[in-house]
Coordinates of C-alpha atoms in Angstrom, one line a residue:
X1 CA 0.0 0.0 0.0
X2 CA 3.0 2.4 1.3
X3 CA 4.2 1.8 -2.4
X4 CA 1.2 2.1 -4.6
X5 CA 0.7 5.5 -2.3
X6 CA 3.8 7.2 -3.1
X7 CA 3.5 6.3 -6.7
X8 CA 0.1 6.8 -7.6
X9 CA -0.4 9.9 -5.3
X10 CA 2.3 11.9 -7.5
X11 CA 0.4 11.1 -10.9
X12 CA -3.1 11.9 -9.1
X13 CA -1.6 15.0 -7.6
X14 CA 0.3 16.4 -11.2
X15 CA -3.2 16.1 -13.1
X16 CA -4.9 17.9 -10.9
X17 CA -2.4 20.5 -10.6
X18 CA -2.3 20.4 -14.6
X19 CA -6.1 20.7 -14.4
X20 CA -6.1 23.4 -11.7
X21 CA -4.3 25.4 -13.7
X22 CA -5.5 25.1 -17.2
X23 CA -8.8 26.2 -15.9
X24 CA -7.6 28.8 -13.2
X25 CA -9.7 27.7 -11.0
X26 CA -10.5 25.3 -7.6
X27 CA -6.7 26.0 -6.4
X28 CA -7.8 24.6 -3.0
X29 CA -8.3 21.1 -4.3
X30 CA -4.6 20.8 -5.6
X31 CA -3.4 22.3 -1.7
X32 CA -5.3 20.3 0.0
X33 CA -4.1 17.2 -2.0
X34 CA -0.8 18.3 -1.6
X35 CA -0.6 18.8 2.0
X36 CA -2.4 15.4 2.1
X37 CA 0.0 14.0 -0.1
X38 CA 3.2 15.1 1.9
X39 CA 1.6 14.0 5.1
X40 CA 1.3 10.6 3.6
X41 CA 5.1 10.7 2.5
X42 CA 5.8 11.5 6.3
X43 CA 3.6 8.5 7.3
X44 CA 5.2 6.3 4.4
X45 CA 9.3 7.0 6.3
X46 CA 8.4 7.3 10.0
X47 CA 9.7 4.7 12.2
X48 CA 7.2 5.0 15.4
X49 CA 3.6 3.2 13.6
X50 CA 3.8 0.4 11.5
X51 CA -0.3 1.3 10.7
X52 CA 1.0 4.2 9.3
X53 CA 3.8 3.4 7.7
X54 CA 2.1 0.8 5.6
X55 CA -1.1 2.4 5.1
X56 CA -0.1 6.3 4.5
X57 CA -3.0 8.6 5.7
X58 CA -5.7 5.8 5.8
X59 CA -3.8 4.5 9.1
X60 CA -5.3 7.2 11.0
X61 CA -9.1 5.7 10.6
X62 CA -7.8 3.6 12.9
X63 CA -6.8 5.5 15.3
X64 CA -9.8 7.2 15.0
X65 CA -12.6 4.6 15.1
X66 CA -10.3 3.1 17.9
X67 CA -10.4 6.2 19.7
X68 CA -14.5 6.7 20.0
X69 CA -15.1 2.8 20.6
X70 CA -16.6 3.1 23.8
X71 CA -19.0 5.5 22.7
X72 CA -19.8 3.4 19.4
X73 CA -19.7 0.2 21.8
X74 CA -22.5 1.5 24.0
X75 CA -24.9 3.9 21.1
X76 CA -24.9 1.4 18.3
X77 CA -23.7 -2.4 19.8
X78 CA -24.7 -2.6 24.0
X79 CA -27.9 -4.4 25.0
X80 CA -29.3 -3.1 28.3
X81 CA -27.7 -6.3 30.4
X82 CA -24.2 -5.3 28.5
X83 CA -21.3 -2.8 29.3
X84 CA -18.0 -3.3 31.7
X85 CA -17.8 -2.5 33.9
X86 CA -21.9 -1.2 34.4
X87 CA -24.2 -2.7 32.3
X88 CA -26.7 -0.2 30.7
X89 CA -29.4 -1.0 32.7
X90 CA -27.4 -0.1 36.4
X91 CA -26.3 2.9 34.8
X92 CA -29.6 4.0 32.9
X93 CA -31.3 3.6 36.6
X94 CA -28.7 6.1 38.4
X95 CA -29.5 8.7 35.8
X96 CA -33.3 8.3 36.4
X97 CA -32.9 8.3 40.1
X98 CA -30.8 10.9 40.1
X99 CA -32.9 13.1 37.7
X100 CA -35.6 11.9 40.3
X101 CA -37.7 10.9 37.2
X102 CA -39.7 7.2 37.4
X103 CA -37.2 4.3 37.6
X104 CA -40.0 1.6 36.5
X105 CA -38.8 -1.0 33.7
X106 CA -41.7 -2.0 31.1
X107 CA -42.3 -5.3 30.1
X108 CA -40.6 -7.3 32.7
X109 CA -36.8 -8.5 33.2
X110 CA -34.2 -8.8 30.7
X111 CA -32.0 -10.7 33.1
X112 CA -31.4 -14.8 32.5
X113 CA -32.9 -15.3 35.5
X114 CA -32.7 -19.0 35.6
X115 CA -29.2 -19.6 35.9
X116 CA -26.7 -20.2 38.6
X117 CA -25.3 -16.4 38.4
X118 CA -29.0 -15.3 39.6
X119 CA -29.9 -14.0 42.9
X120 CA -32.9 -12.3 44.8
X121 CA -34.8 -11.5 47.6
X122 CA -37.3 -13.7 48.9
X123 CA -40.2 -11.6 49.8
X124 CA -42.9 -12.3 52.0
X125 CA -46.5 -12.8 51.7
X126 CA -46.8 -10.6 55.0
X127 CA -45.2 -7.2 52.8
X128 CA -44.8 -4.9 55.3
X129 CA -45.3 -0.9 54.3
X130 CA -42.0 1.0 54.0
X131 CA -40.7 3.5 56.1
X132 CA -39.9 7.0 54.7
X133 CA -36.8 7.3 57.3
X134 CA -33.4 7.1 55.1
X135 CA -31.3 4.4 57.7
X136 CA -28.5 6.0 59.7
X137 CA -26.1 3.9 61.6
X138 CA -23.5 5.2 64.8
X139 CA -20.2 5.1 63.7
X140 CA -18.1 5.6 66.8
X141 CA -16.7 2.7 70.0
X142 CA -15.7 3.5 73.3
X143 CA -12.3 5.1 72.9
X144 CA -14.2 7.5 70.5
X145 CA -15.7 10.7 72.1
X146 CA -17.4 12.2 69.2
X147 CA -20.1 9.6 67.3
X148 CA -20.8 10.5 64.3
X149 CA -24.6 9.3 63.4
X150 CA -23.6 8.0 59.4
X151 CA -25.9 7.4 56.5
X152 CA -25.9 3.3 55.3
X153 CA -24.9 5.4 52.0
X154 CA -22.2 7.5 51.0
X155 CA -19.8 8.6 48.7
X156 CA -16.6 6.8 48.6
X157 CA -13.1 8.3 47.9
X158 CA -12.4 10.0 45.1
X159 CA -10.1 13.0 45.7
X160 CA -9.5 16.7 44.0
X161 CA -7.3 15.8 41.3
X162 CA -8.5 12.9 40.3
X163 CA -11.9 14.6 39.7
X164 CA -12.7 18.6 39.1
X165 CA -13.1 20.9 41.5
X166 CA -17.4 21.4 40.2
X167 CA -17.8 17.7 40.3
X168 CA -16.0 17.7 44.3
X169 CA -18.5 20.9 45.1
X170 CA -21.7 19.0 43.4
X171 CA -20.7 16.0 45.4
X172 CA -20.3 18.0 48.4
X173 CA -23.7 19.7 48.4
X174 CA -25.6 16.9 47.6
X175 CA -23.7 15.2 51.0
X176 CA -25.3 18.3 52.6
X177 CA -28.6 18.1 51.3
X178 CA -29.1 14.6 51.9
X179 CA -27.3 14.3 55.5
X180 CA -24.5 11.7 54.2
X181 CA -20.8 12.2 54.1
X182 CA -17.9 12.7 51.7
X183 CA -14.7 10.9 51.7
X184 CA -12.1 13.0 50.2
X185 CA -9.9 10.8 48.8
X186 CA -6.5 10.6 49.7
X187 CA -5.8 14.1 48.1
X188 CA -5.8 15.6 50.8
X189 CA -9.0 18.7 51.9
X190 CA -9.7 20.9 49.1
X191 CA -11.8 24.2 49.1
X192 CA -14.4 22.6 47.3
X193 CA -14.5 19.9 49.8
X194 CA -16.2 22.2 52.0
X195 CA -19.7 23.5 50.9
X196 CA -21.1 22.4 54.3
X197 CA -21.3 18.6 53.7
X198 CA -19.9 16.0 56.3
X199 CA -16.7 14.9 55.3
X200 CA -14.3 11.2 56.1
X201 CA -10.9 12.7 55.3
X202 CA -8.9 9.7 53.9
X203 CA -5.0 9.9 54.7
X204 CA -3.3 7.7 51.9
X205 CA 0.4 6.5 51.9
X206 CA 1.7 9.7 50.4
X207 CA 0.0 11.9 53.4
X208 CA -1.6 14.7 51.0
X209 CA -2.9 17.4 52.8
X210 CA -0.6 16.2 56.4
X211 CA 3.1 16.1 54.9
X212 CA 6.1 17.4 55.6
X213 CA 8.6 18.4 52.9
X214 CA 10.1 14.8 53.0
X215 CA 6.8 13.4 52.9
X216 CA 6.4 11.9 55.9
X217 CA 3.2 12.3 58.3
X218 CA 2.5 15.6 59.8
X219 CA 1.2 15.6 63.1
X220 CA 0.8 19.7 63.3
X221 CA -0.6 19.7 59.9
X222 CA -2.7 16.7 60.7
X223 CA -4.5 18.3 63.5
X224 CA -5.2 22.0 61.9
X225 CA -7.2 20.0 59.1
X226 CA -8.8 17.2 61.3
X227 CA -10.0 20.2 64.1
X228 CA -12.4 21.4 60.9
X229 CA -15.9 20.7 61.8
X230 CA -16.7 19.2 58.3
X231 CA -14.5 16.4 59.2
X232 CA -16.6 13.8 61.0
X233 CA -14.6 10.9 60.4
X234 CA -10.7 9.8 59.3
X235 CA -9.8 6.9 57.1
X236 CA -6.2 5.4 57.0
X237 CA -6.2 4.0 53.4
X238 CA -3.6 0.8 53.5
X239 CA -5.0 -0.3 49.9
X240 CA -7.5 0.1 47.8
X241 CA -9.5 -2.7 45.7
X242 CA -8.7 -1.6 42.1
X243 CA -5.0 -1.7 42.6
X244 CA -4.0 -3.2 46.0
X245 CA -0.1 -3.0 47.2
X246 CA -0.2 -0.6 44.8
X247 CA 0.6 3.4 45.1
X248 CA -2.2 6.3 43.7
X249 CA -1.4 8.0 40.7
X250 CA -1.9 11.1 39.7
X251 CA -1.3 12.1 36.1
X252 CA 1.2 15.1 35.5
X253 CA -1.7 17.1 33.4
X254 CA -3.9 16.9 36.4
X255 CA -1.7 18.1 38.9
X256 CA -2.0 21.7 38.3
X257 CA -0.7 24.1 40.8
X258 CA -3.3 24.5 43.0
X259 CA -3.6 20.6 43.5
X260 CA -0.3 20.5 44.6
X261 CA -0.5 23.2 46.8
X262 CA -3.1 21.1 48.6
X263 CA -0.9 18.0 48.2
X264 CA 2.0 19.8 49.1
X265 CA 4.2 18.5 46.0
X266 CA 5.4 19.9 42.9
X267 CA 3.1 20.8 40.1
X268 CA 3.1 19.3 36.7
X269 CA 4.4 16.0 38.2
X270 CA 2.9 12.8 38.2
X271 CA 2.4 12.0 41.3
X272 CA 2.6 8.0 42.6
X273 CA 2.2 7.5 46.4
X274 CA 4.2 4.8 48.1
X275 CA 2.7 1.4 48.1
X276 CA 2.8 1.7 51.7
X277 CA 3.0 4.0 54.6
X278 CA 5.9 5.2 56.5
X279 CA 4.2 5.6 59.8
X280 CA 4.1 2.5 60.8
X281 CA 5.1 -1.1 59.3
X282 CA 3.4 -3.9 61.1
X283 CA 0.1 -4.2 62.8
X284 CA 0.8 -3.1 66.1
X285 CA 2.2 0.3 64.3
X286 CA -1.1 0.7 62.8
X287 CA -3.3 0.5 65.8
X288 CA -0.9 3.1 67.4
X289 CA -1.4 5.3 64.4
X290 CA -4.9 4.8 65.1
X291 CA -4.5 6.4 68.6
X292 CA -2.6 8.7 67.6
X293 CA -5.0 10.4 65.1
X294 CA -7.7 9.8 67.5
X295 CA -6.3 11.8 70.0
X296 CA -4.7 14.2 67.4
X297 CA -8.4 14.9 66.5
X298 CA -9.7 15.3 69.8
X299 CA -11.6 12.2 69.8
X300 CA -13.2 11.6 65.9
X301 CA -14.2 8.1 64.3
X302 CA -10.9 6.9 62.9
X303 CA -11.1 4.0 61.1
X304 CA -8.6 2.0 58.2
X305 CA -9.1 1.0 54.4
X306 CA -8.5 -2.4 53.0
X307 CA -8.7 -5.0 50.4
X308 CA -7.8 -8.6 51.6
X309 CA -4.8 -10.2 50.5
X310 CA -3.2 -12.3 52.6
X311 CA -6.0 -13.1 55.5
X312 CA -3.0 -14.1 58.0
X313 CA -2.4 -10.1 58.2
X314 CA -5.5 -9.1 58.9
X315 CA -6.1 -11.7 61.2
X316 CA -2.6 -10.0 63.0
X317 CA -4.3 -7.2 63.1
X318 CA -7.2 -8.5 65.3
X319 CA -4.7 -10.1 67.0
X320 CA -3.2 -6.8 68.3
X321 CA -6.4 -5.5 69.1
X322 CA -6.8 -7.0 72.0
X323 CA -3.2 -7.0 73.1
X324 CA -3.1 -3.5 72.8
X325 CA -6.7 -2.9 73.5
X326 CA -6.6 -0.3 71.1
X327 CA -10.2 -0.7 68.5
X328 CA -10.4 1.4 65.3
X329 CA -14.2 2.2 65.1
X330 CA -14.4 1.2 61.8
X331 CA -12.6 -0.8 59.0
X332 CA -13.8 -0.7 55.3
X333 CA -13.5 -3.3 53.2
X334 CA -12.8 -2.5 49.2
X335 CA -13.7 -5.5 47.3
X336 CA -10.9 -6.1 44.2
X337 CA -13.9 -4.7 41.9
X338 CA -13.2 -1.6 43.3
X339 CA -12.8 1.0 40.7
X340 CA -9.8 3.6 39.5
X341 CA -8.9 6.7 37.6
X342 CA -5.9 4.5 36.8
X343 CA -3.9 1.4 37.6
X344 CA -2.0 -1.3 35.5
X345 CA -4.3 -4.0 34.0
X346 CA -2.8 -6.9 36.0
X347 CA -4.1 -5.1 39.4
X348 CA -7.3 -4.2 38.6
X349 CA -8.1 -7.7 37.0
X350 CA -5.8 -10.1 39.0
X351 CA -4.6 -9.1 42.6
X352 CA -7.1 -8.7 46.0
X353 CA -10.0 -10.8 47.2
X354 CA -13.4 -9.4 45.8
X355 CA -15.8 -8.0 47.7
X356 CA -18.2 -10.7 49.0
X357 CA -16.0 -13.6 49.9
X358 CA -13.7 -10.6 51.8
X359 CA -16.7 -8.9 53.6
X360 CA -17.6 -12.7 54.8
X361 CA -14.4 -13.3 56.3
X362 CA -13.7 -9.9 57.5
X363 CA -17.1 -9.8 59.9
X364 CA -16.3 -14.3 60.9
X365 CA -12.7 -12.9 61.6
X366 CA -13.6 -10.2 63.9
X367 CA -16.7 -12.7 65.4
X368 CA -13.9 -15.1 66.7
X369 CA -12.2 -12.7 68.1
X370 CA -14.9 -11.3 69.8
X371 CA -14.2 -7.9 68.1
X372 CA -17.3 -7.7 66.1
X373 CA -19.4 -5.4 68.2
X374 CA -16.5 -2.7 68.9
X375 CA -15.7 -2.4 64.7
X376 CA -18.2 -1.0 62.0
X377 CA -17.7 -2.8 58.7
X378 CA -18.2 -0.3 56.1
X379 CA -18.5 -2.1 52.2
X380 CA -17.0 -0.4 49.2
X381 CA -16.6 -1.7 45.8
X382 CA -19.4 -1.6 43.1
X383 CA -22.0 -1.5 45.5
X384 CA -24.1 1.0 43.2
X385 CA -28.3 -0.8 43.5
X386 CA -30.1 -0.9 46.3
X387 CA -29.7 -4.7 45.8
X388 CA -25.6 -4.5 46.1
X389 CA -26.3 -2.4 49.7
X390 CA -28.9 -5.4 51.0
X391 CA -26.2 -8.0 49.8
X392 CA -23.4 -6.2 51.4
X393 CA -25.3 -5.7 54.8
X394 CA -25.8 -9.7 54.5
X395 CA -22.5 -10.5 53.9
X396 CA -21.3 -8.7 57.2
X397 CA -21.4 -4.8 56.1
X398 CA -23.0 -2.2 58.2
X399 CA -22.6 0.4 56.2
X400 CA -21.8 0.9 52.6
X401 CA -19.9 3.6 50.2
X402 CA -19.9 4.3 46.4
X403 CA -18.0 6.3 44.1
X404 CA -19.2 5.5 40.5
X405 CA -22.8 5.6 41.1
X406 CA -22.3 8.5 42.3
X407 CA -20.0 10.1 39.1
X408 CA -23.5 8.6 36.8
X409 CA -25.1 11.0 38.9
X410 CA -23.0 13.9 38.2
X411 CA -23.0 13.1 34.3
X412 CA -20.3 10.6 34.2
X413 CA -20.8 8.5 31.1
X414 CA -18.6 5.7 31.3
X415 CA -16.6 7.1 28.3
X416 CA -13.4 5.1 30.1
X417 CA -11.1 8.3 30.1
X418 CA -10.7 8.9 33.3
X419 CA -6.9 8.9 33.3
X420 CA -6.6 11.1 30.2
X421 CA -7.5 14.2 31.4
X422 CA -10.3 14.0 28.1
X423 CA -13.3 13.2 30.3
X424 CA -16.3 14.7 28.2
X425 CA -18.7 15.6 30.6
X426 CA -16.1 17.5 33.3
X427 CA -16.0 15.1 35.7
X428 CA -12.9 13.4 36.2
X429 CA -10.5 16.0 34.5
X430 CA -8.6 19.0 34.9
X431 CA -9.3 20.8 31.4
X432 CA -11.5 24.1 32.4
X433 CA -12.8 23.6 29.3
X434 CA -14.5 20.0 29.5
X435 CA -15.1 21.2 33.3
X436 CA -17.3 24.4 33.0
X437 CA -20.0 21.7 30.8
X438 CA -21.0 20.9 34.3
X439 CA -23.5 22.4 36.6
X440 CA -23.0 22.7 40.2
X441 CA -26.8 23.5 41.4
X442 CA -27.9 20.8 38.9
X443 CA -25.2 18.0 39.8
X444 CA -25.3 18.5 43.7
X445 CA -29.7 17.6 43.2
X446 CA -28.8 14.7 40.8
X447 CA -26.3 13.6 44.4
X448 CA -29.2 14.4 46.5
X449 CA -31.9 12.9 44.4
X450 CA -29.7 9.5 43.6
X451 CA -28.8 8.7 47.2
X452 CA -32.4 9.7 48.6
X453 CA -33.9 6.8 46.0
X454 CA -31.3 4.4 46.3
X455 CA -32.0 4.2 49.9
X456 CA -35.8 4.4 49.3
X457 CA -35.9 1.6 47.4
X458 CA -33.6 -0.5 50.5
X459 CA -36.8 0.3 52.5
X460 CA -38.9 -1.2 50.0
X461 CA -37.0 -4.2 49.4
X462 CA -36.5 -5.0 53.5
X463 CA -40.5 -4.3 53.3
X464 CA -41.0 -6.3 50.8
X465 CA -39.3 -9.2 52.5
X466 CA -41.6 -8.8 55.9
X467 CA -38.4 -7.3 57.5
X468 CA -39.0 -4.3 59.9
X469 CA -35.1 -2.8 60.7
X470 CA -31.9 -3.7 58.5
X471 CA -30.8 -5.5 61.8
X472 CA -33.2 -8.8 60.3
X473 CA -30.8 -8.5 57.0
X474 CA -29.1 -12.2 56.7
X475 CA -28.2 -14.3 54.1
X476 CA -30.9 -15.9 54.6
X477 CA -33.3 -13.1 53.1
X478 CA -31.7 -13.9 49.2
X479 CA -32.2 -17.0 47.1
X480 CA -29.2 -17.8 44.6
X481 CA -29.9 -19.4 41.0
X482 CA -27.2 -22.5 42.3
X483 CA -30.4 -23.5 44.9
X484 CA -32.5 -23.6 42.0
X485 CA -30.5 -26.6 39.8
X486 CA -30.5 -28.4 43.0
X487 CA -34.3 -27.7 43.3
X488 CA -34.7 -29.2 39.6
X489 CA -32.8 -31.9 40.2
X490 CA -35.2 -33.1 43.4
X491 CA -38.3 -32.4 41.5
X492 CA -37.2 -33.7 37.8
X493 CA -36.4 -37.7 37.6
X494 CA -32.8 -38.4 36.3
X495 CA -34.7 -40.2 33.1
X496 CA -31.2 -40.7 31.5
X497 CA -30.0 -42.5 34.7
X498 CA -33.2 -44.9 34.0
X499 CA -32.2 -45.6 30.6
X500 CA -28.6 -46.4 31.2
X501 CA -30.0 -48.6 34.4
X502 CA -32.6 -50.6 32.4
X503 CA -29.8 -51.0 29.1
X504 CA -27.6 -52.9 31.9
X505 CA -30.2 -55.3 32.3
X506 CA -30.4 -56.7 28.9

């Protein structure tokens, strides 16, 4: 092709010069040919894209179509049960909850419900009415001295950086309108962190926002931010499910100067925090750190992030807890689905337990060490329905927090650009450009409006099921599709298992 280019491009592009000038007229077609025609030379000795290289000018269709495949993917090829990693249907349902528009499906269920992958609720025949109260649980054990009454729904880390400064301030105010808190992310407090919304300020390994010029933790700095009375909790972040043992990044074209003069770092830099922290190094050291911020903040919720690795650690950890006698009030648990602006491929799809199997062994581990009643287990990892929050609370979780449901509800359209600075709808970018497309008064009601329903709809399913209180929320309130091959199994004969019996007899 590179060859047939270069030779047949110079006889197209001398006729229609010849032409061009016989008639003295329509120069622009020979320019434009011309300039398409050196570009194509460029392609045709360029070392870097073999596309290119071989297909002169035509090579950039590729590029291109490759470029807008998501959107192509989910306007012209996704079915409502497709799309990674939120199907259609999850996603279309935040945007009418948040819009606070009808959330009813026509028609009935698109799922394959009879399968092994299927799960419900099994509802009662005694329905009971829902209540209009949104839940609330205490967050807060006895070596805390100021409980903070939490919603079982909030928003999850995502800090200022990795998302704009209108999409931290919609967040924000929808936290305040709807009485639930904001974790910050590990980015440390941000101005737009604080339009009156409660806040859990999450201190990652790089200590953004409580660092010294080396780096290391702060405990001056620490305690001017923690004293703010936004602050209502603080979360040590060890790991966090989409990339576990594995620093943050934060790309250099995000990290303008006023990020990192929140961060205290250099701007323009891309920023990766350690893969662990330099305050401590074992589990006693953690519990310690613990205290220490507890008593740094005169007496605030502190708890740690986690995804489970290796379960002898965090059995350690509970270990220490009652040598020490020193409890965190709460431990969330990230499930490996957990999501990122950005992490290598092999993290996000291959290390960390997911989120069911570690909530189950987080709340049996703490049980048999008779910790469970001094340690709120908060869930975190694609739990976006109001079905995700029920399964999470049956699995072991007392409370629950979500990030992406909550970017649907500020616009986010799973375009899968989050770590390109090029999200189109302002959300998770730095480009003033892309970010003035969103609406703070209209985002921060789509926050409101989205967590109100979601936790509506948890009443009505717990009602549903003839439950009064989230307290009756077990295991034992869903049906899984692997009950139902075992069902068909009792009621079906084995007819095969006949035939082969009777063929033996002859």
């Amino acid at each position: 092709m590179r060859d047939k280019f270069i030779k047949w491009g110079i006889v197209i592009l001398i006729a229609v010069w010849m032409i061009a000038l016989l008639i003295r007229a329509h120069y622009w077609i020979p320019i434009l040919l011309t300039a398409i025609y050196a570009l194509g030379i460029y392609n045709s000795f360029q070392t870097k894209h073999a596309i290119l290289r071989n297909f002169p000018v035509l090579g950039y269709f590729r590029y291109f179509f490759e470029g807008i495949s998501p959107e192509m993917q989910q306007y012209f090829i996704e079915r409502e049960t497709d799309g990674k990693p939120f199907p259609r249907n999850q996603r279309s349902a935040v945007y009418r909850r948040s819009k606070n528009i009808s959330d009813t499906v026509p028609f009935g269920t698109q799922l394959e419900i009879n399968q092994r992958k299927y799960e419900g609720i099994k509802h009662s025949i005694y329905a009971k009415s829902p209540k209009e109260e949104l839940p609330k649980v205490w967050v807060g054990g006895e070596q805390c001295t100021q409980k903070y009454h939490a919603s079982l729904f909030n928003i999850s880390a995502m800090s200022f950086g990795s998302l704009s400064d209108r999409a931290q301030m919609s967040l924000n105010r929808g936290a305040k309108k709807g009485g639930f808190y904001h974790n910050t992310g590990e980015g440390g407090i941000s101005p737009y962190h604080l339009e009156g919304g409660d806040l859990c300020w999450q201190i990652g390994t790089g200590y953004f926002g409580c660092r010294d010029e080396e780096g290391r933790f702060s405990p001056e700095i620490f305690t001017k931010n923690a004293i703010i009375p936004n602050v209502k909790m603080i979360e040590i972040k060890i790991s966090q499910g989409a990339k576990p043992g594995h620093g943050g990044v934060l790309p250099g074209a995000k990290n303008t100067p006023e990020i990192a003069a929140i961060r205290h770092v250099q701007p323009g830099l891309t920023i990766i925090s350690p893969p662990s922290h330099s305050a401590f190094s074992d589990a006693a050291g953690l519990l310690k750190f613990v205290q220490q911020l507890r008593e740094l903040s005169g007496g605030k919720p502190v708890g740690f992030k986690l995804c489970i690795g290796d379960t002898r650690e965090f059995e350690d950890i509970c270990v220490q807890m009652n040598v020490l006698k020193i409890y965190p009030d709460f431990i969330t648990v990230d499930g490996a689905e957990g999501g990122t602006g950005a992490a290598p491929p092999e993290f996000s799809d291959g290390v960390g337990m997911p989120l069911e199997p570690a909530l189950i062994f987080v709340n049996r581990t703490l049980n048999n060490f008779n910790l469970r009643d001094k340690v709120k287990i908060i869930a975190s990892g694609k739990v976006l329905t109001s079905l995700d929050i029920l399964r999470a609370i049956a699995m072991g979780a007392d409370m629950c927090n979500n990030a992406r449901g909550f970017m649907f509800a500020l616009g986010c359209i799973q375009a899968l650009r989050c770590n390109t600075n090029n999200c189109p709808t302002g959300v998770a970018t730095q480009d003033k450009m892309l970010i003035k497309g969103l609406d703070v008064t209209d985002k921060s009601e789509r926050v409101y409006h989205f967590h109100k329903n979601t936790l509506h709809t948890c009443n009505e399913l717990i009602a549903a099921a003839g439950k009064d209180s989230y307290d009756e929320v077990d295991a034992t309130m869903f049906m899984r599709g692997d009950e139902f091959d075992h069902l068909s199994d009792v009621y079906f004969p084995d007819i095969l298992g006949n035939v082969k019996h009777k063929a033996t007899q002859y």
